[in-house]
């Protein structure tokens, strides 16, 4: 079974999406990540989508869901590395990704997470 | 004007990913900027997902329309699903999706230059998406499109899932097929088992019948031989008494009485003959007749027959002619039996021939190395239907002449049995009124195993052994030599004749030659001379072993050693050892916890050149055997630590030790189970009680000869007879 690997870095989880995900893979990532947040007692989730050329409404919704769920599980989610073309397309598509915090790159994402956790 | 680029089938989730990746590739190829590529791919992704989720699958087609700049990239996504019931609501953004973001169609519309939907309930949905190519992009021609299509086809993303699915289905089909075949096999098997059970039952029945027959046959033979013996005693008395009467020992007889007594005597004599024939037949059937094969010449046999049969010719107007045999080889078989068969044939021929001649001839048949004897008469002949049964016991053909002459009806069956015993056969050709020809075919050389005429397998010289060429025409003697050499370093290669010897020498160079001088119909003096004068063979040592007492001649012709037959194991082995420098020292391992027993055995082999190893229990015995690889192991059964049975099992399990002959020496009385446990694993079982008996050496010698270790305990009697140079 295909999986997107989830790495643990201290109290953060790092997910680097390297492949163009089909819908089921995106759903798997969503459930894996929530499980992992609980089992690893993670306080923050960093999702790197710099390798993604396309983020359509389904993946966008999945990112939003992850952010909402992890917040309920007491973890912050930061999506980093979104390509400009993707950002533009998302906005044009009408997807605002409200509730999803973003950062330009992993470094900044980390800073953001550390700051928010305190 | 439009050019079709490619189309992508939407069937699984993976296909949605494939469709958007294709879109990106095409957009890139057509010269769209990255931002536009993302837009196009995202729109296609949305619509393709709808096609999969709501339409149950469909396809995405890519076309390039127009021939002037700007051209239009047109993407048609179609399905055969139930259609979109609330398209207006969706397009106005009022619709709230329960599954997606409710953004697919509206969002895609925003991302494209052209967007339209055809949908009808039950007929499916077709979405047209269009995007103008950038102004700076070069014009795309039909050729360009086809090139692009080709390139895209080559880069076709691998749909792993579909491939898996296909392979899976293939697998399922194969499994089904396999299961079907297995079922077939099982039923076939069951059928076979049933048949088999039937066959086994039939076999058992047949076995039982065969056993019955065998027993009945045995009883018959025993009855015949016993009865014949019982008959002979009173018959002999009658003959003797009538002779006494005829000799007038107790006073003269009246003339009439004289005649009566002579009849009594004649009757008794013919009855004796009948009993003798019966006895012979019974002996043959019981396998008790011993053959004494000797070398003889056929013309000498004919001479003897002529003399023997002369009395039968008295008062008969029949000529008995023996044809002078020409170019017949010397025969080696039982002369007496051949003579008996021919006597039978000739006396029969004389009985049934009233006038004319009986002609006896012999001829050599090269094809199967046999001599065919023929007895031809000009008698009454035998009708075809009787030609088979005359060889059966107690049959006589009914007819006026047959009734006139007396006979037991046993002569021909006996001849047949004797001929078979010699490895030959009898046959008859006959025409009524013209005459009969009885033939007997006897192999030139009688052989124990009856394998004369068979093609010998090609000689294989074992690489670890030294070939010794043994020229000896007598099968039994060769067998004895083979036993002598047994498992020694020397491998015996046998030759029966000079020609065979020469053939073998062409392929094999033996380390020594043991040469018999008197061979069938030839002698090997010339061979010896030739061997010794030929530069290639002159260095091979030759041991002349013969009954011909001519040591001087042998040595003069170049023989390296001379020994009178019979050759003993010691002489042969020591001579070979001297020539080939092989160490003859034998090693015997004694495994016994009792020192006395070991001592007794050592005493038995009171001979130089034997090294004794001793072990006090099985485990030690095994260890010593592994180290020393003895030539013989003598094993007690009852020992501490590890008993003899276990030790023998251990020897059997070791491939390096398995071939070593084991003699079990025990004071136990073995149970049937123990005996069968040892059977085939040991050379012999020797009760310890017999060690003190007189004949133990002879018995041990027989065992050792059987095991190919005759030299361990040579026979002192024969050893003194022979000598080697």
XYZ file of N, CA, C and O in Angstrom, chain B residues 231-300:
280
model
N 10.802 -98.834 -6.429
C 10.588 -99.830 -7.483
C 11.872 -100.572 -7.817
O 11.873 -101.736 -8.114
N 12.947 -99.810 -7.801
C 14.185 -100.400 -8.315
C 14.670 -101.585 -7.489
O 15.181 -102.560 -8.039
N 14.478 -101.471 -6.140
C 14.985 -102.553 -5.281
C 14.351 -103.904 -5.635
O 15.071 -104.852 -5.955
N 13.026 -104.024 -5.615
C 12.448 -105.345 -5.970
C 12.764 -105.750 -7.407
O 12.967 -106.940 -7.672
N 12.829 -104.735 -8.295
C 13.119 -105.070 -9.689
C 14.501 -105.707 -9.816
O 14.682 -106.690 -10.532
N 15.444 -105.098 -9.108
C 16.789 -105.662 -9.135
C 16.780 -107.105 -8.625
O 17.449 -107.974 -9.181
N 15.963 -107.337 -7.583
C 15.883 -108.692 -7.034
C 15.329 -109.644 -8.079
O 15.843 -110.751 -8.281
N 14.282 -109.209 -8.767
C 13.661 -110.086 -9.766
C 14.684 -110.432 -10.848
O 14.848 -111.597 -11.229
N 15.396 -109.394 -11.314
C 16.387 -109.612 -12.366
C 17.450 -110.614 -11.893
O 17.793 -111.563 -12.601
N 17.940 -110.356 -10.663
C 19.017 -111.198 -10.143
C 18.539 -112.638 -9.992
O 19.214 -113.596 -10.396
N 17.308 -112.804 -9.455
C 16.784 -114.146 -9.207
C 16.542 -114.885 -10.526
O 16.846 -116.072 -10.642
N 16.019 -114.148 -11.506
C 15.768 -114.840 -12.769
C 17.090 -115.248 -13.423
O 17.175 -116.276 -14.084
N 18.121 -114.399 -13.203
C 19.421 -114.772 -13.750
C 19.920 -116.064 -13.064
O 20.409 -116.977 -13.719
N 19.727 -116.117 -11.738
C 20.126 -117.313 -10.984
C 19.422 -118.543 -11.554
O 20.023 -119.579 -11.803
N 18.115 -118.365 -11.813
C 17.332 -119.486 -12.351
C 17.862 -119.906 -13.711
O 18.036 -121.087 -13.992
N 18.161 -118.874 -14.539
C 18.627 -119.169 -15.896
C 19.985 -119.850 -15.894
O 20.332 -120.568 -16.824
N 20.755 -119.567 -14.839
C 22.088 -120.174 -14.779
C 22.040 -121.589 -14.201
O 23.092 -122.219 -14.026
N 20.882 -122.054 -13.883
C 20.672 -123.422 -13.394
C 21.496 -123.703 -12.141
O 22.048 -124.773 -11.972
N 21.662 -122.727 -11.300
C 22.433 -122.945 -10.086
C 21.775 -123.977 -9.197
O 22.440 -124.755 -8.507
N 20.440 -123.978 -9.146
C 19.739 -124.896 -8.258
C 19.025 -125.966 -9.080
O 17.830 -126.219 -8.922
N 19.693 -126.508 -9.966
C 19.084 -127.561 -10.762
C 18.525 -127.019 -12.059
O 18.225 -125.827 -12.161
N 18.413 -127.885 -13.078
C 17.985 -127.451 -14.406
C 16.499 -127.100 -14.460
O 15.720 -127.529 -13.606
N 16.136 -126.305 -15.462
C 14.745 -125.920 -15.677
C 14.227 -126.693 -16.887
O 15.002 -127.030 -17.789
N 12.947 -126.908 -16.857
C 12.327 -127.516 -18.032
C 12.362 -126.482 -19.154
O 12.365 -125.271 -18.886
N 12.426 -126.885 -20.446
C 12.524 -125.944 -21.568
C 11.434 -124.860 -21.504
O 11.692 -123.676 -21.734
N 10.208 -125.287 -21.166
C 9.113 -124.333 -21.090
C 9.379 -123.288 -20.001
O 9.174 -122.092 -20.177
N 9.903 -123.802 -18.866
C 10.217 -122.899 -17.741
C 11.305 -121.912 -18.135
O 11.273 -120.742 -17.768
N 12.276 -122.442 -18.899
C 13.369 -121.595 -19.387
C 12.790 -120.363 -20.126
O 13.170 -119.223 -19.881
N 11.839 -120.636 -21.022
C 11.211 -119.562 -21.804
C 10.475 -118.591 -20.874
O 10.594 -117.369 -20.983
N 9.743 -119.209 -19.893
C 8.971 -118.354 -18.985
C 9.882 -117.430 -18.178
O 9.626 -116.235 -18.042
N 10.983 -118.017 -17.708
C 11.903 -117.203 -16.903
C 12.512 -116.097 -17.757
O 12.664 -114.949 -17.311
N 12.838 -116.440 -19.023
C 13.431 -115.394 -19.863
C 12.431 -114.257 -20.094
O 12.789 -113.079 -20.157
N 11.121 -114.594 -20.180
C 10.100 -113.525 -20.292
C 10.055 -112.678 -19.027
O 9.948 -111.456 -19.072
N 10.121 -113.389 -17.889
C 10.097 -112.640 -16.610
C 11.255 -111.655 -16.592
O 11.103 -110.464 -16.265
N 12.418 -112.173 -17.025
C 13.597 -111.314 -16.967
C 13.465 -110.137 -17.934
O 13.752 -108.984 -17.585
N 12.990 -110.428 -19.147
C 12.808 -109.331 -20.124
C 11.856 -108.268 -19.585
O 12.113 -107.067 -19.690
N 10.748 -108.747 -19.010
C 9.761 -107.778 -18.501
C 10.363 -106.938 -17.389
O 10.176 -105.719 -17.337
N 11.097 -107.625 -16.511
C 11.698 -106.898 -15.385
C 12.695 -105.862 -15.903
O 12.758 -104.729 -15.407
N 13.450 -106.260 -16.951
C 14.450 -105.326 -17.482
C 13.788 -104.100 -18.125
O 14.242 -102.965 -17.948
N 12.705 -104.352 -18.847
C 12.066 -103.187 -19.482
C 11.427 -102.291 -18.422
O 11.402 -101.067 -18.556
N 10.931 -102.955 -17.358
C 10.374 -102.145 -16.273
C 11.489 -101.309 -15.614
O 11.300 -100.137 -15.270
N 12.680 -101.908 -15.473
C 13.797 -101.168 -14.883
C 14.145 -99.945 -15.729
O 14.377 -98.849 -15.205
N 14.150 -100.180 -17.047
C 14.462 -99.064 -17.953
C 13.475 -97.915 -17.757
O 13.846 -96.757 -17.664
N 12.197 -98.309 -17.658
C 11.140 -97.318 -17.460
C 11.380 -96.539 -16.169
O 11.302 -95.314 -16.119
N 11.718 -97.305 -15.111
C 11.946 -96.657 -13.820
C 13.153 -95.729 -13.895
O 13.141 -94.615 -13.359
N 14.192 -96.175 -14.603
C 15.392 -95.334 -14.730
C 15.081 -94.014 -15.425
O 15.519 -92.942 -15.013
N 14.305 -94.117 -16.498
C 13.908 -92.889 -17.203
C 13.127 -91.967 -16.286
O 13.345 -90.755 -16.257
N 12.194 -92.576 -15.528
C 11.381 -91.787 -14.604
C 12.273 -91.072 -13.596
O 12.078 -89.904 -13.282
N 13.267 -91.799 -13.133
C 14.145 -91.265 -12.114
C 14.932 -90.072 -12.667
O 15.064 -89.036 -12.020
N 15.420 -90.251 -13.904
C 16.147 -89.159 -14.545
C 15.288 -87.910 -14.658
O 15.702 -86.804 -14.344
N 14.065 -88.123 -15.096
C 13.153 -87.001 -15.299
C 12.890 -86.291 -13.976
O 12.899 -85.062 -13.885
N 12.672 -87.103 -12.943
C 12.401 -86.523 -11.636
C 13.589 -85.718 -11.165
O 13.456 -84.634 -10.599
N 14.787 -86.243 -11.448
C 15.997 -85.532 -11.030
C 16.126 -84.191 -11.732
O 16.444 -83.181 -11.128
N 15.864 -84.211 -13.036
C 15.962 -82.960 -13.791
C 14.986 -81.953 -13.214
O 15.319 -80.789 -12.987
N 13.782 -82.423 -12.961
C 12.775 -81.479 -12.480
C 13.115 -80.954 -11.112
O 12.830 -79.817 -10.791
N 13.719 -81.793 -10.316
C 14.063 -81.332 -8.978
C 15.375 -80.554 -9.008
O 15.848 -80.099 -7.984
N 15.957 -80.436 -10.173
C 17.198 -79.676 -10.310
C 18.366 -80.391 -9.688
O 19.341 -79.792 -9.284
N 18.273 -81.710 -9.585
C 19.325 -82.429 -8.888
C 20.410 -82.935 -9.814
O 21.426 -83.434 -9.373
N 20.134 -82.837 -11.109
C 21.153 -83.339 -12.027
C 22.329 -82.373 -12.033
O 22.161 -81.172 -12.187
N 23.499 -82.927 -11.809
C 24.696 -82.086 -11.780
C 25.380 -82.212 -13.134
O 25.542 -83.319 -13.648
N 25.717 -81.099 -13.702
C 26.372 -81.139 -15.003
C 27.879 -81.146 -14.793
O 28.396 -80.472 -13.908
N 28.542 -81.932 -15.605
C 30.004 -81.967 -15.542
C 30.557 -81.529 -16.883
O 30.821 -82.362 -17.739
N 30.691 -80.237 -17.090
C 31.165 -79.798 -18.396
C 32.641 -80.159 -18.579
O 33.440 -80.008 -17.655
N 32.974 -80.671 -19.743
C 34.366 -80.974 -20.078
C 34.597 -80.545 -21.531
O 33.664 -80.307 -22.275
N 35.858 -80.443 -21.895
C 36.187 -80.173 -23.290
C 36.100 -81.493 -24.053
O 36.618 -82.507 -23.601
N 35.433 -81.498 -25.173
C 35.418 -82.725 -25.976
C 35.234 -82.373 -27.446
O 34.817 -81.263 -27.796
N 35.579 -83.355 -28.286
C 35.431 -83.163 -29.720
C 34.233 -83.958 -30.193
O 33.991 -85.075 -29.743
N 33.528 -83.412 -31.135
C 32.288 -84.039 -31.583
C 32.573 -85.359 -32.291
O 31.843 -86.339 -32.105
N 33.671 -85.453 -33.057
C 33.865 -86.722 -33.775
C 34.191 -87.875 -32.821
O 33.810 -89.011 -33.081
N 34.818 -87.520 -31.686
C 35.060 -88.578 -30.695
C 33.731 -89.028 -30.086
O 33.517 -90.218 -29.836
